[in-house]
Coordinates of C-alpha atoms and ligand atoms in Angstrom, one line a residue:
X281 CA -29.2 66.6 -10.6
X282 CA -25.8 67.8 -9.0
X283 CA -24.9 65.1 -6.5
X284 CA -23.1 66.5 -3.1
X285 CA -19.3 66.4 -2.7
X286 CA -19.2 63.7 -0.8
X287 CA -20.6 61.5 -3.6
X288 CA -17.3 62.1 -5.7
X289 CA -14.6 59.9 -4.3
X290 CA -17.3 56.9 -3.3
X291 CA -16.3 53.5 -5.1
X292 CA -17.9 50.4 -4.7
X293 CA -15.8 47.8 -2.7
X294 CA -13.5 45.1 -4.5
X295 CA -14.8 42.5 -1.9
X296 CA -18.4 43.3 -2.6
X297 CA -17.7 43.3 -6.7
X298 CA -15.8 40.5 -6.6
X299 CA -18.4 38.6 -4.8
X300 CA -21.1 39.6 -7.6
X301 CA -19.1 38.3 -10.0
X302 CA -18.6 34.9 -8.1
X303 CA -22.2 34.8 -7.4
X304 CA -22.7 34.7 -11.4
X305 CA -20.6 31.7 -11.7
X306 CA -22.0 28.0 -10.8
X307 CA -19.5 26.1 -8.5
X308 CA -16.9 29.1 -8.0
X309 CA -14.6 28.8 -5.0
X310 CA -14.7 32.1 -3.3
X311 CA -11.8 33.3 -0.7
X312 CA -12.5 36.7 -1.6
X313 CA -15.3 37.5 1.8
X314 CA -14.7 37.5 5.0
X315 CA -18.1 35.6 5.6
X316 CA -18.8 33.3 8.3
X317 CA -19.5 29.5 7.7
X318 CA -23.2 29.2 7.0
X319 CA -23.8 25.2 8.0
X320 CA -22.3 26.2 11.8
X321 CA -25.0 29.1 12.0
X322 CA -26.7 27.6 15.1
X323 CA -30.1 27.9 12.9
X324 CA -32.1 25.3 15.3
X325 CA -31.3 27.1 18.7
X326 CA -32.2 30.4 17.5
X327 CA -35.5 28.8 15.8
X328 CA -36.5 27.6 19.2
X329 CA -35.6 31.4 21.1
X330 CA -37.3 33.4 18.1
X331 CA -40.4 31.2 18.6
X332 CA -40.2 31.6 22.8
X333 CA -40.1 34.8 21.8
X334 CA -42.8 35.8 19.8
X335 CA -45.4 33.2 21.6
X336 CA -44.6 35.5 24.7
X337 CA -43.6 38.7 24.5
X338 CA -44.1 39.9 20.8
X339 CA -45.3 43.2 22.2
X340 CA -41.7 44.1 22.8
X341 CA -39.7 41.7 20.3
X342 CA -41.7 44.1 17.7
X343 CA -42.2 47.2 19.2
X344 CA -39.7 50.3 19.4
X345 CA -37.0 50.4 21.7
X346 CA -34.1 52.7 23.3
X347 CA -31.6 54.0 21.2
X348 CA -28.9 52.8 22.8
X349 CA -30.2 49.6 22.5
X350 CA -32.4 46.7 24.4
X351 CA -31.0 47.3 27.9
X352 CA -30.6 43.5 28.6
X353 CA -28.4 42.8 26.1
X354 CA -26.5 45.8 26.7
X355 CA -25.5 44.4 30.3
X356 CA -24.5 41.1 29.2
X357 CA -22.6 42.8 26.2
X358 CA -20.9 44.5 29.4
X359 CA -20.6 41.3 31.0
X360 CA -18.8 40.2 27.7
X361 CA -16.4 42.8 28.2
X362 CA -14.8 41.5 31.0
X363 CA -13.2 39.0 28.8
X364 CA -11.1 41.7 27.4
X365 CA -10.2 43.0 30.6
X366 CA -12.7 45.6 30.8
X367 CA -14.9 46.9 33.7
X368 CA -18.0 48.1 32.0
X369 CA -21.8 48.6 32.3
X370 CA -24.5 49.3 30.5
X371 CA -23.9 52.8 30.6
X372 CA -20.6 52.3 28.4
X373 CA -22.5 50.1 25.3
X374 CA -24.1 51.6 22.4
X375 CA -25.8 49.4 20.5
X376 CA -24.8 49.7 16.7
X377 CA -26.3 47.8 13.1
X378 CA -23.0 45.8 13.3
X379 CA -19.5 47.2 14.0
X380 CA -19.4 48.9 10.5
X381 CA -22.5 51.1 11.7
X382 CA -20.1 52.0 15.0
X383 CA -17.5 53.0 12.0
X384 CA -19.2 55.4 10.8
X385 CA -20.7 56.7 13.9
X386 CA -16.8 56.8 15.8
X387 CA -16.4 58.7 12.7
X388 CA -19.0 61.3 12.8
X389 CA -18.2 62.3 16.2
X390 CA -14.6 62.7 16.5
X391 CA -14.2 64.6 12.6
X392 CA -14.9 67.5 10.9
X393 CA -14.5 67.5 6.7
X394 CA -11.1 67.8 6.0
X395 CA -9.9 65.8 8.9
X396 CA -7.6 62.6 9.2
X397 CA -7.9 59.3 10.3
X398 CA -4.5 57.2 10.6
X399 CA -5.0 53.4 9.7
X400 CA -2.6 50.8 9.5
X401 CA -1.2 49.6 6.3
X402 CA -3.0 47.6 5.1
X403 CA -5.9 47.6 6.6
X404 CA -9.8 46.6 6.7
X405 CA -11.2 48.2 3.3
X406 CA -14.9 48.6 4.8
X407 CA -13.5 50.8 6.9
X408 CA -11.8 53.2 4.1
X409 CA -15.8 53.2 3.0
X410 CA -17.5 53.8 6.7
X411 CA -14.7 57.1 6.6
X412 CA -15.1 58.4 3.0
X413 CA -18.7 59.8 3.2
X414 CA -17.5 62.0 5.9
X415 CA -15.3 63.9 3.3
X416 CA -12.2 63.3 5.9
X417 CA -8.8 61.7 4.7
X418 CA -7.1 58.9 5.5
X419 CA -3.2 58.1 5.9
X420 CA -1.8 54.5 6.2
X421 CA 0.7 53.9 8.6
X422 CA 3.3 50.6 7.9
X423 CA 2.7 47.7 10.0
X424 CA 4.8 45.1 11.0
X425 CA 4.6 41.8 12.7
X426 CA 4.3 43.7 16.1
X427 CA 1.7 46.1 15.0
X428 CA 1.7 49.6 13.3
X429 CA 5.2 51.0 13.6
X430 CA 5.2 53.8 16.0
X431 CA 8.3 55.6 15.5
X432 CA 6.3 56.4 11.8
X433 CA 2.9 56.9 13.1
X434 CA 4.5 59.4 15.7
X435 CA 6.2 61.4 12.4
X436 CA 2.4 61.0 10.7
X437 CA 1.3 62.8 13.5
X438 CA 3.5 65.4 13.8
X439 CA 3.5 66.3 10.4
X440 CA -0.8 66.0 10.1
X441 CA -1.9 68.2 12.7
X442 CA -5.8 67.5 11.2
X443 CA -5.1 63.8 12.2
X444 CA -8.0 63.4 15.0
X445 CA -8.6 59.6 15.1
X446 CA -6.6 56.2 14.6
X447 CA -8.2 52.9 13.5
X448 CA -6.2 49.6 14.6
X449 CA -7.7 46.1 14.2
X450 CA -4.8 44.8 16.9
X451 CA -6.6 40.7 16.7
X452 CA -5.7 39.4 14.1
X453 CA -6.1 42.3 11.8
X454 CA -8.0 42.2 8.5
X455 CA -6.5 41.6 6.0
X456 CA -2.7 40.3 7.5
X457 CA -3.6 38.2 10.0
X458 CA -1.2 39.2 12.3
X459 CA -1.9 40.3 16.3
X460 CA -0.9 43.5 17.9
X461 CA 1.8 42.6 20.8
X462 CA 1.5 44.2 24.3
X463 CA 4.4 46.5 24.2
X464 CA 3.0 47.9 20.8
X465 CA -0.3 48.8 22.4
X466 CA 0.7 50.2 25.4
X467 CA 2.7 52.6 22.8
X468 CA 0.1 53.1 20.6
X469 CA -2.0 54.1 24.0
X470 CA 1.0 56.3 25.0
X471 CA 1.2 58.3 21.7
X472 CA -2.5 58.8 21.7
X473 CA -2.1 60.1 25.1
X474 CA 0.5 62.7 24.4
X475 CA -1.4 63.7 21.3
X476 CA -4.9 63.4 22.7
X477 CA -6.2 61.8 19.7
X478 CA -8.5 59.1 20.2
X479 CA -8.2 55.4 19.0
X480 CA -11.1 53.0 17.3
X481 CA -10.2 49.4 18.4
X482 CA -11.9 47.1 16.5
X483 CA -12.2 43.6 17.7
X484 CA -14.2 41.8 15.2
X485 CA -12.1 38.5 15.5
X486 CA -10.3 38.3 18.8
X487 CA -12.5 35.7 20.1
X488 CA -11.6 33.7 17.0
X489 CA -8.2 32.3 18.6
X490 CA -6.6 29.4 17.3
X491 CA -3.2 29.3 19.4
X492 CA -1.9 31.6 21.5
X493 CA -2.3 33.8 24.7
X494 CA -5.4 36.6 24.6
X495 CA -3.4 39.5 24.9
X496 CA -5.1 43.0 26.9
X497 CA -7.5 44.6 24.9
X498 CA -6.1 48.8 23.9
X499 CA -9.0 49.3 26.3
X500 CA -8.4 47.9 29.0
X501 CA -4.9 49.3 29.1
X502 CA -6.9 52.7 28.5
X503 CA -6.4 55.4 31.5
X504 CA -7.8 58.3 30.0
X505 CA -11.0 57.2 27.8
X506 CA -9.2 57.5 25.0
X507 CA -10.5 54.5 23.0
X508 CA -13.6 53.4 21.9
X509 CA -13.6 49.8 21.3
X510 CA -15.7 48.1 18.7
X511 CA -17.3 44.5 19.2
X512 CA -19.4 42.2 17.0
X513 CA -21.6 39.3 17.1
X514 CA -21.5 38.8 13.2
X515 CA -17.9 36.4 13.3
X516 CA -19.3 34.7 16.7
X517 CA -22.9 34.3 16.3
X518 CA -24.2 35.4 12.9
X519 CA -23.9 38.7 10.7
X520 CA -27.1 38.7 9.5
X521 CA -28.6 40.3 12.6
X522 CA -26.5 43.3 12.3
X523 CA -25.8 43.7 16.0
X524 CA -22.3 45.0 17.3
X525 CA -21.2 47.9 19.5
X526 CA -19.6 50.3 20.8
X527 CA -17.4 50.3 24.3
X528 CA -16.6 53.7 25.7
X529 CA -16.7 56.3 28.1
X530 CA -20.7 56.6 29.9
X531 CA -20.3 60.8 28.7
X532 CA -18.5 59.0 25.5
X533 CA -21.9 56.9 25.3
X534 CA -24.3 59.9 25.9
X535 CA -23.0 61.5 22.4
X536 CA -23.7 58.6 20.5
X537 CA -26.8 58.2 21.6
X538 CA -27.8 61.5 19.7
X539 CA -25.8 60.0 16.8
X540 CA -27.5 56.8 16.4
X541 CA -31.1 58.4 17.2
X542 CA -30.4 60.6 14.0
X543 CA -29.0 57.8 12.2
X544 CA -31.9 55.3 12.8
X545 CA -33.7 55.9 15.9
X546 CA -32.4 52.5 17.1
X547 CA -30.8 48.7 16.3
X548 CA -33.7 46.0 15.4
X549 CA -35.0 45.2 18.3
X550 CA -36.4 42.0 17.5
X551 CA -32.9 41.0 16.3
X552 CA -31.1 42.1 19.4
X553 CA -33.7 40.2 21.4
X554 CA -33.1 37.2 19.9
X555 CA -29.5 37.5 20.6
X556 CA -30.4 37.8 24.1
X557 CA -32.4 35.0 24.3
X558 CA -30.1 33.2 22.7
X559 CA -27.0 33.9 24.7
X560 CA -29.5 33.8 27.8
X561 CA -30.5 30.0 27.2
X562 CA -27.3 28.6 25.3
X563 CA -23.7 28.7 26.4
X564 CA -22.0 31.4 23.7
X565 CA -18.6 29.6 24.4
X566 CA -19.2 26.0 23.5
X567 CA -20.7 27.7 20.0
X568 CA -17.3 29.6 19.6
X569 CA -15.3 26.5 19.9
X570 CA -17.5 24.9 17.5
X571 CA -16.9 27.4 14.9
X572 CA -13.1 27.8 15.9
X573 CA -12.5 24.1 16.0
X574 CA -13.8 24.2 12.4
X575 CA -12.0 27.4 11.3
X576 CA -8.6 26.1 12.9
X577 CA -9.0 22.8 10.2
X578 CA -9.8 25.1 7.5
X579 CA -6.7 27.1 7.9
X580 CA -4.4 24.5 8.4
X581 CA -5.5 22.9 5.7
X582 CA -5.0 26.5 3.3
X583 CA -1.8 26.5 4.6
X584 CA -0.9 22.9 3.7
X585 CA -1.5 23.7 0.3
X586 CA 0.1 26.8 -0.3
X587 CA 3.5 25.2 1.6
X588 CA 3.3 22.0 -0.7
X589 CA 1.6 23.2 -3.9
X590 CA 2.2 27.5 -4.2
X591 CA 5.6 28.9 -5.8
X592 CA 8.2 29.7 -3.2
X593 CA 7.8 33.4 -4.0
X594 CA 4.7 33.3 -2.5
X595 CA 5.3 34.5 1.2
X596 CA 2.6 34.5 3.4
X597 CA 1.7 34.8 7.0
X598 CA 0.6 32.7 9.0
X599 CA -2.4 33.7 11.4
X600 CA -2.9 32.5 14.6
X601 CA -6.3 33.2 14.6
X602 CA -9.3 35.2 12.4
X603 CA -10.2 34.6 8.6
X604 CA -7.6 35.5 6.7
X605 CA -4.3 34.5 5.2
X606 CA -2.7 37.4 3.3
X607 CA 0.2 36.6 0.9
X608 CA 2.9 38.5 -1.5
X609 CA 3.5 37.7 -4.5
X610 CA 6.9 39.1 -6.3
X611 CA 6.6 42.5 -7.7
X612 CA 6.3 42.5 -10.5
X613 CA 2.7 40.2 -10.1
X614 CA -0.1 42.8 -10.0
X615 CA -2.9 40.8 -8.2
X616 CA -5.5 42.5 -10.0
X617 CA -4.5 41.0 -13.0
X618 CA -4.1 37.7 -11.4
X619 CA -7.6 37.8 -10.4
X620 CA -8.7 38.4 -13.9
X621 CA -6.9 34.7 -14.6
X622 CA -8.1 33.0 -11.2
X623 CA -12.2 33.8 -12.4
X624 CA -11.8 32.8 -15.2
X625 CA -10.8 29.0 -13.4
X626 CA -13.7 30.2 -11.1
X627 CA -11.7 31.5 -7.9
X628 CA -12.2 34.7 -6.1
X629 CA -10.0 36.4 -3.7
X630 CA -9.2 39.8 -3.0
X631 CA -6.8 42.2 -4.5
X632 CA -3.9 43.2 -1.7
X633 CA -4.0 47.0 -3.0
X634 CA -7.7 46.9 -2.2
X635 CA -6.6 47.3 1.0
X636 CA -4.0 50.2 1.4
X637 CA -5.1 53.9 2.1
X638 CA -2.9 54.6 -0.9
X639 CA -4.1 51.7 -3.1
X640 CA -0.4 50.7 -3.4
X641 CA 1.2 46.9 -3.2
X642 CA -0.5 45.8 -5.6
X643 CA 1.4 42.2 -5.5
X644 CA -0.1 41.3 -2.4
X645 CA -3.9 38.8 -2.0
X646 CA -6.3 38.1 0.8
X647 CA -7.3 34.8 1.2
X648 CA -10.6 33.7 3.2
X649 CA -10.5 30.5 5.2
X650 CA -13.3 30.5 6.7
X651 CA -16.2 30.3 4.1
X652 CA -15.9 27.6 2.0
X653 CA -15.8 24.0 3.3
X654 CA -12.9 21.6 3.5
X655 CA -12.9 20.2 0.0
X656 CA -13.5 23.4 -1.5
X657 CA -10.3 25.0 0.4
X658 CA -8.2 22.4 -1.2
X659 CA -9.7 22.1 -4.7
X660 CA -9.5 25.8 -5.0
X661 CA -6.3 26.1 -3.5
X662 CA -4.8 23.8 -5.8
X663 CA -6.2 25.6 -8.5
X664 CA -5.2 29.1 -7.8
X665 CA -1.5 27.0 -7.4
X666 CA -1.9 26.7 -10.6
X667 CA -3.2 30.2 -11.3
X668 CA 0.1 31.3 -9.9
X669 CA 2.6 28.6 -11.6
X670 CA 1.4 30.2 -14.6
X671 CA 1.4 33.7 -14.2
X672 CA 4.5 34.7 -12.1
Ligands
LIG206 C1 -12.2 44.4 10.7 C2 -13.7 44.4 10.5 N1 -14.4 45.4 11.1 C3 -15.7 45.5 11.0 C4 -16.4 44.6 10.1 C5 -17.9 44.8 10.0 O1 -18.5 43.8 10.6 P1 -20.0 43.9 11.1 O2 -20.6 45.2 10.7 O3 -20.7 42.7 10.5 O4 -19.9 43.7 12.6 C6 -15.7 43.6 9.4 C7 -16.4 42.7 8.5 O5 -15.9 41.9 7.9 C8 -14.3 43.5 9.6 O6 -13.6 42.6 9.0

């Protein structure tokens, strides 16, 4: 059978294939996903909700439900957006199957086959997937510890007039770390202007702050609808309900709807109820600390072992809040290979190429804090010092 074109380029992710492999191996360290910590799931609250929930209104837990998603939870979704500076209601939410889902839908509406999306480099590889089935292209754009330099992506522009949409991850981006400063929005918001290209902001970890000052949200510096803003429960709550969504324009809001409806007639309801309920009897922000308190402890203690047990050519940055360290190595170190050495000692991380539109650097690593607990982080850091005394 001939497969369609947009089956040629598709490759499996390295985090995904790198987690198989891991999931073979009895007592591996993993710092390869960016998963959540499994004991601070708040598994008892949400037992007691789901089971409110179904002793009185099944009906609707299990029934279908608007495309957009359960109204309810769309306002306080709205409500949560005031936090980011942002006056919205539930006329400007779309309910999506996690943020990836509004990836893919932000993707489908703004380009045709042959188009261009501009990303930072590096950036978040699920999204490289979310964009390739659309048989678009993608062009990485250097960052910096300011953001995505704009004097380049202006020449980027310039020079790709198919170039319809940019992709940012300003909080403590995937896979750096690093966080977006004002002035760098408000140009990034100023380019797209004068361009009239429209900007995916995706916000999966900006509640995940560990120091510093929330800075404004592209959106809420956004005059002209320009940006659609992505949001997630699966870093604050869980990921295994698959709820996020999609901030826009109410006009913005009425074309997705005829997206999602073709994509899958709607979220899981049940799911999206028992996020309601949830957020509806429990306070959301004394669960955040929790899991930030833990994460902060985590990282600090990554970091204390890379500053007293890694080679000095390892340069890394440090994060003030999210998942992730990211590190370089010198360059002559290809990390793929590394990895190769680190299983075989039974620790997983994630190659830095994986996540460069052009697959190059290929001497930097992702490292996940956030997964394993605090003896793990420091037995497998100490191992993967190793790893690295040996190999570079
Ligand atoms: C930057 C970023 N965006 C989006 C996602 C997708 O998350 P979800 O679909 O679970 O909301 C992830 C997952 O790790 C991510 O790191």
């Amino acid at each position: 059978m001939k497969l369609a074109n947009r089956m040629k380029d598709l490759k499996p992710s390295d985090i995904r294939e790198v987690g198989k492999i891991i999931a073979q191996k009895t007592g591996a360290i993993s710092f390869a996903g960016g998963l959540p910590a499994p004991e601070l799931f708040p598994a008892e609250k949400l037992d007691k909700v789901t089971q409110r929930l179904l002793q009185t209104n099944a009906s609707e837990a299990l029934q279908y439900g608007p495309t957009l998603g359960y109204g309810p939870l769309r306002g306080k979704i709205a409500e949560l957006m005031s936090r980011e500076g942002v006056v919205a209601n539930v006329n400007n939410i779309c309910i999506t199957a996690g943020s990836q889902q509004a990836l893919s839908l932000t993707t489908m509406m703004f380009l045709n086959p042959g188009d261009t999306v501009i990303v930072e480099n590096p950036s978040y590889l699920g999204a490289f997937s979310a964009f390739q089935p659309f048989e678009v292209n993608f062009m990485g754009v250097d960052t910096d510890d300011d953001g995505m330099d704009i004097e380049k992506l202006e020449q980027v522009i310039k020079s790709t007039p198919s170039a319809k949409l940019i992709y940012v991850i300003p909080n403590f981006q995937n896979p750096t770390g690093r966080t977006w400063t004002l002035e760098r929005r408000k140009q990034l918001l100023a380019i797209a202007n004068k361009y009239d290209i429209a900007i995916m902001e995706d916000n999966a970890y900006g509640e995940l702050a560990y120091e510093g000052e929330r800075i404004p949200s592209l959106k809420s510096l956004d005059t002209e609808g320009k940006v659609m803003y992505l949001g997630s429960f699966s870093k604050i709550l869980c990921p295994g309900f698959r709820v996020g969504w999609i901030c826009a324009e109410a006009n913005q809001i009425e074309k997705f709807e005829l997206l999602k409806y073709g994509a899958d007639l709607q979220n899981n309801q049940f799911s999206q109820m028992q996020i309601y309920e949830f957020l509806n009897s429990y306070d959301l922000d004394e669960h955040i600390a929790v899991i930030k308190s833990e994460y902060k402890i985590r990282r600090d203690l990554m970091l204390k072992v890379i500053e007293e047990k890694f080679p000095s050519e390892a340069k890394y940055i440090r994060p003030n809040g999210g998942m992730f360290v990211w590190m370089e190595l010198p360059e002559h170190v290809n990390t793929r290979e590394l990895l190769v050495k680190s299983l075989e000692k039974n620790i997983g991380f994630v190659p830095g190429g994986s996540f460069y539109a052009g697959g190059e650097c290929e001497n930097a690593l992702r490292l996940n804090f956030s997964n394993m607990d605090r003896e793990k982080i420091v037995e497998g850091m100490e191992i993967l010092a190793q790893v690295l005394r040996d190999n570079i």
